[in-house]
XYZ file of C-alpha atoms in Angstrom:
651
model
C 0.000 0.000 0.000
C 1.125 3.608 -0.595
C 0.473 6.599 1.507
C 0.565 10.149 -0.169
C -0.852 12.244 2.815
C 0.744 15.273 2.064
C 3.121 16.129 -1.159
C 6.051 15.489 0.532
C 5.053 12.713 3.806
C 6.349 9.337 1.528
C 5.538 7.541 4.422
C 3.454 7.224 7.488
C 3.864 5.161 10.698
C -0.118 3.780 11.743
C -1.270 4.076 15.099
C -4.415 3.313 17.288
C -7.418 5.214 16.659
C -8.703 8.603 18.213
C -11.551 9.062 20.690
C -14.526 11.454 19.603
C -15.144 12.957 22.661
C -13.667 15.965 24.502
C -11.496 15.872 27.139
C -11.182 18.896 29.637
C -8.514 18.746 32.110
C -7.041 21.627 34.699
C -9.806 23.944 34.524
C -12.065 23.726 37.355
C -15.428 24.626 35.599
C -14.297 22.306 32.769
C -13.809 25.196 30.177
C -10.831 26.179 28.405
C -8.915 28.771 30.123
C -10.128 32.948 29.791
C -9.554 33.584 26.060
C -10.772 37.206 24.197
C -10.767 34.833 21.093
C -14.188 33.597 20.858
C -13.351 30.638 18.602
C -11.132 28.684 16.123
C -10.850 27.350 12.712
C -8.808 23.743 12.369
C -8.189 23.236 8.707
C -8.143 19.297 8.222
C -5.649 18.885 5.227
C -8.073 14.949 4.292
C -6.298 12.372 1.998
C -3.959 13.341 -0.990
C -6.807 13.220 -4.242
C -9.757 12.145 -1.823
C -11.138 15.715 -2.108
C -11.765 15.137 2.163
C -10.372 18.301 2.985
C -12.520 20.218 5.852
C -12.817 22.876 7.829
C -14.171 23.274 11.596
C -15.115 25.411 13.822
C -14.955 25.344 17.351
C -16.408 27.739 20.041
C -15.209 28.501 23.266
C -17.823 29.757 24.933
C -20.271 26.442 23.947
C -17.364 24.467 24.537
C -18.544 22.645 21.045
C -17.865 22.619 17.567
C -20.520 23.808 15.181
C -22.218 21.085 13.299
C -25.403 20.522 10.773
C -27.618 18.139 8.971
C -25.636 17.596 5.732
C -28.342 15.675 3.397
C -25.580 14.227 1.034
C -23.660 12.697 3.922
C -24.044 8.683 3.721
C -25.651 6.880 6.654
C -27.965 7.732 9.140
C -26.211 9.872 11.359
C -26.000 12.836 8.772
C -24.345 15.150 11.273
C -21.388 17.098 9.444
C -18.720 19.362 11.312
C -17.433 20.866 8.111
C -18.185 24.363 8.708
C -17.326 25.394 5.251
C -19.976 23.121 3.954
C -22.662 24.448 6.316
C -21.907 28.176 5.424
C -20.932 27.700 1.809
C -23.127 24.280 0.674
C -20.194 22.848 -1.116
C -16.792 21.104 0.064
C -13.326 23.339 0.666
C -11.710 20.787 -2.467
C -8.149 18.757 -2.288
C -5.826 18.397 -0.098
C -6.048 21.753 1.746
C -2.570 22.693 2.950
C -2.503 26.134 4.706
C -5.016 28.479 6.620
C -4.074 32.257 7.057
C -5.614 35.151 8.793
C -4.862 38.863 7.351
C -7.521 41.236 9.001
C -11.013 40.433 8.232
C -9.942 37.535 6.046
C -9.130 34.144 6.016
C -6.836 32.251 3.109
C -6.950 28.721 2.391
C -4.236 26.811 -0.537
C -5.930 24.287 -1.584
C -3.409 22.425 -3.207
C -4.202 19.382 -5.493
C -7.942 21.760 -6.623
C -4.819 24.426 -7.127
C -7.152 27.286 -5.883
C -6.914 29.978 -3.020
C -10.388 30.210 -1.013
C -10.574 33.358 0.482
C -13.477 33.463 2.765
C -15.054 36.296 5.540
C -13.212 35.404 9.087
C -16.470 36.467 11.213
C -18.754 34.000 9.179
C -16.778 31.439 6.686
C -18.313 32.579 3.768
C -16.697 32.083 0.714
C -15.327 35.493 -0.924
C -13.685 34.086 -3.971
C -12.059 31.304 -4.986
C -8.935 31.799 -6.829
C -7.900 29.561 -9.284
C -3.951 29.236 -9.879
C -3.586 27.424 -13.017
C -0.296 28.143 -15.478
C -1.164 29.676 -19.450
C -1.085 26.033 -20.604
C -3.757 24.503 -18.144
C -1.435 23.019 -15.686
C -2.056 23.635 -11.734
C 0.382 25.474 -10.105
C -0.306 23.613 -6.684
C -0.326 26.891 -3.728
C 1.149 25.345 -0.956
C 1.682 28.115 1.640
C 0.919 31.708 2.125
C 2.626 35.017 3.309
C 1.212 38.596 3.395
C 3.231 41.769 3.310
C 1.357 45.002 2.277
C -1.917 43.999 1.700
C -0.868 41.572 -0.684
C -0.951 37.651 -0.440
C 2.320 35.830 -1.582
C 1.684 32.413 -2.426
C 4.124 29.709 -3.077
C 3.011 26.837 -5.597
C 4.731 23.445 -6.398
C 5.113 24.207 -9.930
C 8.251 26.764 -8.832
C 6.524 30.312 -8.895
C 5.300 32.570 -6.229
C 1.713 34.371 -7.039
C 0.683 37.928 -5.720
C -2.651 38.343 -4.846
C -4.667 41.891 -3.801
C -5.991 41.812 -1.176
C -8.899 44.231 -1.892
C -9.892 43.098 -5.302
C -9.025 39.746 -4.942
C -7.191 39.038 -7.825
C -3.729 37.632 -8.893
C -1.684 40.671 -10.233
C 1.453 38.869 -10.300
C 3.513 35.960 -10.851
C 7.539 35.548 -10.417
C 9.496 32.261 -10.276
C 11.450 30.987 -7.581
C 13.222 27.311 -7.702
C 11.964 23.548 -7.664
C 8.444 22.529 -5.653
C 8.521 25.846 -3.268
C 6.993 24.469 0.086
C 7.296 27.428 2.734
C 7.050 31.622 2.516
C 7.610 33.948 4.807
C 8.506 37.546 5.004
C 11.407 39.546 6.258
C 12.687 42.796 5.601
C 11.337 43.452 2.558
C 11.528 40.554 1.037
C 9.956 36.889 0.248
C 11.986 33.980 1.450
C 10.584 31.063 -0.443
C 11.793 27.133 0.757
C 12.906 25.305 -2.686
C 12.579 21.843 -1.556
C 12.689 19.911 -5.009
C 10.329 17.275 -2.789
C 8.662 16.108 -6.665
C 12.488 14.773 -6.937
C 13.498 12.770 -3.997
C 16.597 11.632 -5.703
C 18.016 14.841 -6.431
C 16.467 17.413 -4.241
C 16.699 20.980 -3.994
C 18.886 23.153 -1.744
C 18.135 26.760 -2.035
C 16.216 29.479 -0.911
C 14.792 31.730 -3.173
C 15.619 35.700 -1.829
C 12.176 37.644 -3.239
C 12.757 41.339 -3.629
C 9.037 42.347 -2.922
C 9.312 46.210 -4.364
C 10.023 44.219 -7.486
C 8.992 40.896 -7.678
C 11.939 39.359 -8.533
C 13.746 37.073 -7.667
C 17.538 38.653 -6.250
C 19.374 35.756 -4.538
C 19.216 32.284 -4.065
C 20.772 30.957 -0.520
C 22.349 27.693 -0.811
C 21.313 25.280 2.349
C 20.969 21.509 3.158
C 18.610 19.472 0.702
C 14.864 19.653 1.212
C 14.261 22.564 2.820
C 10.360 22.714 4.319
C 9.077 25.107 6.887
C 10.232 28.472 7.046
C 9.064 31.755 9.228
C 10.187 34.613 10.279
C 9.851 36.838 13.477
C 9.012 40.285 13.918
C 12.442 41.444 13.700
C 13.585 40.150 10.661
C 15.291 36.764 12.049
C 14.666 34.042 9.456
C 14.218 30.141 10.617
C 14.397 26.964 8.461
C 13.902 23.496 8.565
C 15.800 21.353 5.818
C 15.011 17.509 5.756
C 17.591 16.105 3.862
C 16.818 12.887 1.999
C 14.341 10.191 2.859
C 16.012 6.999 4.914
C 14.427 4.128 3.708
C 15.875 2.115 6.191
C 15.335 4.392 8.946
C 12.004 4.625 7.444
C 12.474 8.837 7.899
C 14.225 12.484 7.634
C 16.957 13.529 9.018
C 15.870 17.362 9.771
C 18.071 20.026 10.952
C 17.068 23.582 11.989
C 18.908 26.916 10.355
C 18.684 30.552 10.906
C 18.942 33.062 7.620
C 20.608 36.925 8.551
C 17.898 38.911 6.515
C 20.659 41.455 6.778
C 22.845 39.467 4.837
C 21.025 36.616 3.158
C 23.194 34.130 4.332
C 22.903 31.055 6.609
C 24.212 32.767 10.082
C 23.291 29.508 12.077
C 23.241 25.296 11.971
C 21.227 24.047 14.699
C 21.289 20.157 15.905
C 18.025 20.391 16.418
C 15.918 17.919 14.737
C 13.013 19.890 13.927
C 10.410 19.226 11.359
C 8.081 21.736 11.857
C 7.636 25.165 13.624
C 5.977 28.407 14.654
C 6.385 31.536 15.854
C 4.724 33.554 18.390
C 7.011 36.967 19.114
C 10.669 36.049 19.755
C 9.535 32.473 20.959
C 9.724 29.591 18.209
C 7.901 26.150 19.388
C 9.554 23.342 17.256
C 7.808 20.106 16.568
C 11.037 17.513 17.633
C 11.497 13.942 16.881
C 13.293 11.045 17.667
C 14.114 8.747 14.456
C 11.606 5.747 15.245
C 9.319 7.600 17.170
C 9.156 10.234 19.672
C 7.309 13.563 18.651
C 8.011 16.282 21.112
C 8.263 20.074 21.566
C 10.828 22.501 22.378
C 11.325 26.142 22.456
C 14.060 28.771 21.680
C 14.917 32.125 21.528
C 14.148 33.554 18.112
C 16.832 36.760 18.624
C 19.715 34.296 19.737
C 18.474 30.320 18.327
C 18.974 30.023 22.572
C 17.337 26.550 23.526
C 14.673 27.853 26.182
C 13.306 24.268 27.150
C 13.974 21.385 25.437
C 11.177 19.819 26.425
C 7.931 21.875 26.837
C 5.271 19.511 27.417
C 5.222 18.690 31.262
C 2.539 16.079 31.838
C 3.733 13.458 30.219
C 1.296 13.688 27.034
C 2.363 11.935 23.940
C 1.842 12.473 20.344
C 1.119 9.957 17.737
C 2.044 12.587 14.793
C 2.340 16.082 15.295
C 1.459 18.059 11.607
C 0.588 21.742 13.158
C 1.054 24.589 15.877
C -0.334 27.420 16.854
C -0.015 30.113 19.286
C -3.454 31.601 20.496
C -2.206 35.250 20.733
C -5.161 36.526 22.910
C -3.224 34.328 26.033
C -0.230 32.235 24.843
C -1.630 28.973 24.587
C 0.330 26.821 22.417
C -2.431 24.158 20.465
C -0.828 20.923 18.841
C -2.817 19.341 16.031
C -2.199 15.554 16.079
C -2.714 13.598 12.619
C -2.997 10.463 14.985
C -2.398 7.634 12.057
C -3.727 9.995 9.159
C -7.026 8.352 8.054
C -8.973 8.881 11.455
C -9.908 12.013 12.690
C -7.202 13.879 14.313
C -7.041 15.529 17.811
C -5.951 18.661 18.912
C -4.418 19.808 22.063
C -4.417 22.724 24.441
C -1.476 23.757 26.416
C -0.809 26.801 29.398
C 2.398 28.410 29.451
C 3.519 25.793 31.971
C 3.414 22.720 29.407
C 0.599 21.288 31.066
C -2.247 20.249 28.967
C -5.110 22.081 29.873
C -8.135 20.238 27.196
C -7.749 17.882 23.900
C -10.797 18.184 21.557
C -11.930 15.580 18.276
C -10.669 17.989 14.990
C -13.512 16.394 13.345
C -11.483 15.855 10.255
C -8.240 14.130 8.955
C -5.203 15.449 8.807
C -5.662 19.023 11.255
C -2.570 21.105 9.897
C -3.288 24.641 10.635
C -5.614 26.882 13.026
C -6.641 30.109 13.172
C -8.330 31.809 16.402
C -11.229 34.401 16.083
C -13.688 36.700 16.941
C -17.233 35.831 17.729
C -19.783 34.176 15.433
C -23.111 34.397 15.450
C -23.266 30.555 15.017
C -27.206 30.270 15.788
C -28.519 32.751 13.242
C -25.936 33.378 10.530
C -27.805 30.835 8.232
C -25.638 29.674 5.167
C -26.582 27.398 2.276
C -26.815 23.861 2.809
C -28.221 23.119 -0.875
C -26.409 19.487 -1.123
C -28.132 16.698 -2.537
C -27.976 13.042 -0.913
C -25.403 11.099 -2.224
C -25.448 7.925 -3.885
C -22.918 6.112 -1.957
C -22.347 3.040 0.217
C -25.492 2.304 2.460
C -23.864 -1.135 3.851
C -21.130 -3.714 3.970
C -21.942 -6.699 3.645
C -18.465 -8.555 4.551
C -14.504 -7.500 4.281
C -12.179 -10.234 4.020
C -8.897 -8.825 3.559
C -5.544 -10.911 2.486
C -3.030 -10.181 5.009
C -1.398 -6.441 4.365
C 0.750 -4.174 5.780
C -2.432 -1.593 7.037
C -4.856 -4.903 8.249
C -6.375 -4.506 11.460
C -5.398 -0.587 11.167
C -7.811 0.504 8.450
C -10.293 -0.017 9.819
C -9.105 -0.656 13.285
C -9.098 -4.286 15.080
C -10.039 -4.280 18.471
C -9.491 -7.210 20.765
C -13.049 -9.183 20.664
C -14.018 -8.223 17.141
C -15.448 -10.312 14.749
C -15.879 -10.368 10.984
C -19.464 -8.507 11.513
C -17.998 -6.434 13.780
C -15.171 -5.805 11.042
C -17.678 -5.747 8.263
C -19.269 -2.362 10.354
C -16.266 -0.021 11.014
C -15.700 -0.757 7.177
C -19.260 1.326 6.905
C -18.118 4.012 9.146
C -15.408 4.450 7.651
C -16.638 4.413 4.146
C -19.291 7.014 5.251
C -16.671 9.035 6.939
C -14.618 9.387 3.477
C -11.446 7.476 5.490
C -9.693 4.193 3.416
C -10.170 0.689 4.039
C -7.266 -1.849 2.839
C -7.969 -4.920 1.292
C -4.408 -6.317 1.491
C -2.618 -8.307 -1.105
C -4.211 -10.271 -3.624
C -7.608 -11.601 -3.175
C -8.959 -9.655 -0.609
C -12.404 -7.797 -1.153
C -14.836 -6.151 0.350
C -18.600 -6.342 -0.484
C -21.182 -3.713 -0.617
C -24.300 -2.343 -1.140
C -25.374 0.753 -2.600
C -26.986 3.591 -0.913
C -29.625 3.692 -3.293
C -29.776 1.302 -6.686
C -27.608 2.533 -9.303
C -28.950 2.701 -12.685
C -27.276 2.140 -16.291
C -27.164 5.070 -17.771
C -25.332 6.579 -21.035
C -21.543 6.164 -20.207
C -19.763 5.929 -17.140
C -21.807 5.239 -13.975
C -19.975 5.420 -11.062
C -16.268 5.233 -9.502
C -14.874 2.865 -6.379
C -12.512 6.016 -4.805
C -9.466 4.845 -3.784
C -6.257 7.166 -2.842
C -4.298 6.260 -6.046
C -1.936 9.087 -7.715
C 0.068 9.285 -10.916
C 2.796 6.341 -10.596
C 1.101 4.619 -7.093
C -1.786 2.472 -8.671
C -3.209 -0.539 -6.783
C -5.594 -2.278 -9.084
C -9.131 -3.926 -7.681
C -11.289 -5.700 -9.976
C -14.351 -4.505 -9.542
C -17.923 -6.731 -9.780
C -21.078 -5.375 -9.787
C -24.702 -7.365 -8.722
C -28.363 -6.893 -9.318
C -30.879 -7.447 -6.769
C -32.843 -10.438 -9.055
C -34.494 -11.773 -5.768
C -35.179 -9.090 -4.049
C -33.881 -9.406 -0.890
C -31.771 -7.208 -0.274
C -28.385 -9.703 0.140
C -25.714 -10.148 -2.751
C -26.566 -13.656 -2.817
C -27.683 -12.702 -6.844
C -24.760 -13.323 -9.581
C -21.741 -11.710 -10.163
C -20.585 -9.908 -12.858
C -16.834 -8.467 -12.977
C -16.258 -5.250 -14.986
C -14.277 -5.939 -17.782
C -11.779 -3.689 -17.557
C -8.691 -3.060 -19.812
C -6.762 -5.564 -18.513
C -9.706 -8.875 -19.410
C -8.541 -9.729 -22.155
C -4.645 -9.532 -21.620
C -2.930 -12.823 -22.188
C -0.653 -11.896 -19.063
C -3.690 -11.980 -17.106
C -4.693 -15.532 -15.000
C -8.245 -15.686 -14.357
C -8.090 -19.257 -12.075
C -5.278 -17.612 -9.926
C -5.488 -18.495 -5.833
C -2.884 -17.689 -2.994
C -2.554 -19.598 0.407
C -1.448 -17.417 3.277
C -0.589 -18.966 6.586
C -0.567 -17.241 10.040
C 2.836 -16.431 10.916
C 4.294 -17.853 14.561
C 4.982 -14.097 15.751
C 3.097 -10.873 14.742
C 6.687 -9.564 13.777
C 7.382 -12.135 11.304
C 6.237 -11.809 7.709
C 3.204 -14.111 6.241
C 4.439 -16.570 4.003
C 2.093 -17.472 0.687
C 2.262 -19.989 -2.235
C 0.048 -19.803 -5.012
C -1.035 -22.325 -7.195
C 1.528 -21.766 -10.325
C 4.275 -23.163 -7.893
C 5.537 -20.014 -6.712
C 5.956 -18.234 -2.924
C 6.791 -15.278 -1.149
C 5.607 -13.496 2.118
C 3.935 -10.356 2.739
C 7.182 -8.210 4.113
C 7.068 -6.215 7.418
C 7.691 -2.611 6.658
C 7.362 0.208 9.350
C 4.241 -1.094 10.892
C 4.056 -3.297 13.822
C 0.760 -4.835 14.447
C -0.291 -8.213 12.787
C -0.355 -8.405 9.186
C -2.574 -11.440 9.201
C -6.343 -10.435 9.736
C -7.205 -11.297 13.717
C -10.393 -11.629 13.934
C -9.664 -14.837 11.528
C -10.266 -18.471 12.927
C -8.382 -20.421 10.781
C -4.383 -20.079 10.900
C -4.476 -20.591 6.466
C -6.693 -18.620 4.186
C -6.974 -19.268 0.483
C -8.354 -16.685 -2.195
C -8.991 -17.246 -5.620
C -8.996 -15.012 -8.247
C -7.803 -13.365 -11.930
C -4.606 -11.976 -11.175
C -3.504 -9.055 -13.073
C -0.147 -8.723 -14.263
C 2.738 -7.006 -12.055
C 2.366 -2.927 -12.513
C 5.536 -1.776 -10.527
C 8.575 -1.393 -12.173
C 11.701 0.376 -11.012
C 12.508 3.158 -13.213
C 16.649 3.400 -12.235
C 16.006 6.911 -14.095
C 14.006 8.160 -11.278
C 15.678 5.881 -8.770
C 12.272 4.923 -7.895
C 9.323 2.336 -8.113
C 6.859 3.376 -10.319
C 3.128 0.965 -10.050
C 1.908 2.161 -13.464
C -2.143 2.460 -13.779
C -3.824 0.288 -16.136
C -5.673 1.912 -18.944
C -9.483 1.793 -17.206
C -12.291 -0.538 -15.542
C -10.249 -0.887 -11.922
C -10.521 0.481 -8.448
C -7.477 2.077 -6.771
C -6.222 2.808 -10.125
C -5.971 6.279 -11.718
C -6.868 9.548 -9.219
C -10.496 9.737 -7.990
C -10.320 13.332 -9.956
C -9.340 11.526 -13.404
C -12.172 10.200 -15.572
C -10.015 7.374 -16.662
C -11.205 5.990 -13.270
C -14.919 5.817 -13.691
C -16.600 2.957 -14.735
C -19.603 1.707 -16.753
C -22.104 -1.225 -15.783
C -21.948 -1.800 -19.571
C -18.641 -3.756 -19.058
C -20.609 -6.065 -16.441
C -19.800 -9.716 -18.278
C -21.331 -12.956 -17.623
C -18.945 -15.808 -16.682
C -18.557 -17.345 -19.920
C -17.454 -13.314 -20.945
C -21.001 -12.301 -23.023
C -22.493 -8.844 -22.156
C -24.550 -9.141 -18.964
C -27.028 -6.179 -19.657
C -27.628 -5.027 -16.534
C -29.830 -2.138 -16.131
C -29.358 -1.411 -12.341
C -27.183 -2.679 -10.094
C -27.385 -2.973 -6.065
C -24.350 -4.281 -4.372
C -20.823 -3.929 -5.605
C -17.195 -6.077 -4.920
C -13.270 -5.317 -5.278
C -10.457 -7.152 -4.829
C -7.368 -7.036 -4.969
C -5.902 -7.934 -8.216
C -2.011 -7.714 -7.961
C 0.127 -10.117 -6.308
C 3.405 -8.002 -6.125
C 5.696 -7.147 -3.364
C 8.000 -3.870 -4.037
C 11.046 -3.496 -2.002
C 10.819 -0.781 1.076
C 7.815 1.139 2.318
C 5.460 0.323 -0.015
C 5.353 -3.425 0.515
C 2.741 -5.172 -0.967
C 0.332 -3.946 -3.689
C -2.682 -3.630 -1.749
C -6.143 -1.932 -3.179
C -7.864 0.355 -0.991
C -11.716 1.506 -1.216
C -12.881 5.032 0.121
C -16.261 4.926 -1.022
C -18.683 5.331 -3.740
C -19.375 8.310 -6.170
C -22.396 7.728 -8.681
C -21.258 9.946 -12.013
C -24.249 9.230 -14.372
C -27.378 10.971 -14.145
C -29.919 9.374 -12.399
């Protein structure tokens, strides 16, 4: 399985799964501590190409986070946190990577959409939405955003930095700076833009672009370590950077080191053996997000005038992190808040601390991914009103049973707990599903069944698509098979009928395929498989560390049969990388959820002897895996992963 969380994670360690409720802690009335900030945005970042990004908004004085009736949400809980949805009746996009305040705004990149949403701070209302898109079509991917004289500087991953008024809300501007910028800030009259090459991995970049901002040109490029990230500045000019250096394969991470920049001078003044990955500022003190290599997220703080370690380790009260992927200082008091991406497909949590490290509450994000938070005045949350003018969604209204092959994400997505059964199994799948989060299916053979929200009908061209979180060069091919109800009962006990898909008729392809796996002695030992063509392997252990082998299963062997598809990945010594090439069309998992090549028709629905099956609806739907290929490092074995339903055709 791949994980492409954000444009430059390339991999993520799992972890157990967060609670939903709200903790308060230290405050004797059980309220956050005296705040003249009424509220907060928490921008949840979602899945790379799952268009899950979201944005909530919680309130200090209710102590709860605004919610609504969202008629398109699947299920019958259709209670939605996504406060951009309530006020603006459509979602934020993809992959939303940075929230700003500048006065009675707030900015949002949006970065796979490649647009800027610029929405009213006191009510979320959508402004404008700024496309970014280059002469010939191609997104220029904003990633982060500065302001300096009521303009907004954004940095995009195609190597240029966009000015945008403030007032009229429009781009007036557009200089380059080096390869895949991925931080901005501003200092003394100038742009300092992060060139981190991160679209590269083999050959990174290692410069910082020096932005003259009377002109808009570029002046200077500063020459640092490889794969420079976050980058901010303080009020007087003093310029810190995080570089992350290659990935470690075999340390399964970065090495990160923290660097100061003379705005005087543009010229590295300091090397810090600090290994930060992240950062903010809040006047000359910089919390740093610190890690061990394996494990270990903490916090420190320094001196912004002198890079003089104030305390090396903030947090007091022994609270642990899973992930930490944002901080923010609440300027009205101090507070320092910690978003926590937990295992980055559940919701995330985010945490309040005091000026003494102690944690003083830890609230549900009520999204994936939290990155960024912004604290603000008073809304009117009862009577402000907003368009909720979404339509129910045709999506998954059940799961009928998920029987993964063992996989390097089983009993993490969704979450095993100990006592579980397949049924048990079979409904976190649903939440999931409804919640927009991934289930794995493992290597080859294993599926997962479901039924459709409402019947799906044939109509002219494609009908619907099984989202997945595939990208360009990470596909995991499912076979998809789709049912009609012929009985009438409501169960897929009707036949099956597999899409036939680009791949059918391929010669390579080996339609009475079936793979034995056997329950390993130890939960840290690979799961050995044969197959039935006289060949074995195991599923190998990558970075995570709970069973691979599914444990709510009885037996200690499970066989699944199957057409396999022939091997995708490839290693192109060019890139000095695996590449898992998408098939041409008709799979799950396959090309981006945003690319039509990954929408399918019923009209492919074949019998078993390969005629037509002229279906006119369909009611329940299957994938499986269809590769049986292990790649070398993080990405293990090809694994297919569902995230849910979208119906395409008119219905």
């Amino acid at each position: 399985m791949k994980t492409r969380l954000s444009l430059l994670l390339l991999a993520a360690t799992m972890a157990a799964a967060c609670d939903d409720d709200i903790r308060w802690e230290d405050a004797a009335d059980g309220t956050p501590a005296e705040t003249t900030a009424d509220g907060m945005y928490i921008l949840c970042e979602g899945l790379f190409n799952m268009n899950n990004s979201s944005l909530s908004y919680y309130d200090f004085a209710t102590a709860a986070m605004a919610s609504f009736q969202d008629p398109g949400k699947a299920g019958s809980d259709q209670t939605s946190y996504d406060y951009f949805k309530m006020r603006n009746g459509r979602r934020l996009g993809d992959t939303a990577n940075d929230l700003q305040r500048y006065g009675s705004k707030l900015w949002c990149a949006v970065n796979v959409s490649s647009q800027v949403e610029v929405m009213d701070l006191a009510t979320g209302r959508s402004l404008a939405r700024i496309p970014l898109f280059g002469d010939d079509g191609i997104a220029r991917q904003p990633r982060t955003i500065a302001f300096h004289g009521g303009k907004a500087y954004v940095c995009n991953f195609d190597g240029t930095v966009a000015r945008i008024d403030t007032a009229t809300l429009a781009v007036d501007g557009i200089t380059q700076a080096g390869r895949n910028p991925d931080g901005i800030c501003c200092a003394a009259g100038k742009l300092y833009v992060s060139n981190s090459g991160g679209l590269d991995p083999q050959q990174p970049d290692n410069t910082v672009s020096v932005i003259d901002i009377a002109s808009f040109a570029e002046t200077r490029r500063i020459t640092v370590r490889e794969n420079p990230g976050a980058i901010h500045a303080d009020a007087d000019g003093n310029v810190y950077l995080v570089t992350r250096g290659r990935y470690d394969e075999a340390l399964a991470d970065y090495d990160c080191r923290l660097h100061r920049i003379d705005s005087r001078t543009d010229e590295v003044a300091a090397d810090y053996d600090m290994p930060a990955f992240d950062f903010c500022i809040s006047g000359h003190r910089a919390y740093l997000y610190t890690y061990a290599q394996g494990g270990g997220d903490g916090i420190a703080v320094i001196d912004t005038r002198t890079g003089a370690t104030l305390d090396p380790s903030f947090v007091k009260d022994g609270t642990s992190f899973v992930h930490i992927y944002g901080l923010a200082v609440n300027p009205a008091n101090g507070d320092l808040y910690v978003c926590d991406a937990m295992n980055y497909t559940v919701n995330g949590l985010v945490y309040c601390f005091g000026a003494d490290g102690r944690r003083k509450f830890t609230l549900d994000a009520k999204g994936i991914n939290p990155n960024s938070i912004v604290f603000s005045p008073r809304h009117d949350l009862a009577n402000d009103g907003g368009s909720t003018d979404a339509t129910p969604a045709n999506g998954i209204g059940q799961v009928f049973s998920y029987d993964p092959a063992p996989g390097q994400f089983v009993n993490q997505m969704p979450l095993y707990a100990e006592g579980d059964d397949a049924q048990a199994m079979a409904r976190k799948c649903l939440e999931a599903l409804q919640a927009g989060s991934l289930v794995s299916l493992g290597g080859f053979g294993g599926s997962i069944t479901m039924g459709f929200l409402r019947p799906v009908a044939n109509g002219e061209g494609a009908d619907f698509r099984v989202l997945g979180n595939a990208y360009d060069g990470s596909a995991e091919p499912g076979i998809v098979f789709v049912a009609k109800d012929e009985n009438g009962n409501g169960l897929p006990d009707d036949p099956w009928h597999e899409l036939a898909g680009s791949e059918y008729a391929s010669p390579q392809a080996d339609p009475g395929y079936a793979v034995t796996y056997r329950r390993p002695a130890s939960t840290a030992d690979p799961v050995p498989w044969t197959d039935n063509r006289g060949a074995q392997g195991d599923i190998p252990r990558t970075i995570h560390a709970q069973s691979y082998y599914p444990l709510w299963a009885e037996d200690d062997e499970m066989t699944l049969t199957g057409t396999r598809l022939p091997d995708n990945g490839a290693y192109d010594p060019a890139a000095a990388m695996w590449v898992m090439a998408a098939y041409a069309y008709g799979y799950a998992d396959n090309h981006p959820n945003t690319s039509a090549a990954s929408a399918l028709d019923i009209d492919w629905a074949v019998n078993a002897d390969g005629t037509p099956a002229r279906l006119d609806t369909i009611h329940f739907v299957r994938v499986c895996t269809a590769v049986n290929q292990q790649i070398p490092g993080l990405v293990g074995e090809l694994s297919t992963e569902v995230a849910g339903i979208e119906v395409v055709s008119r219905q």
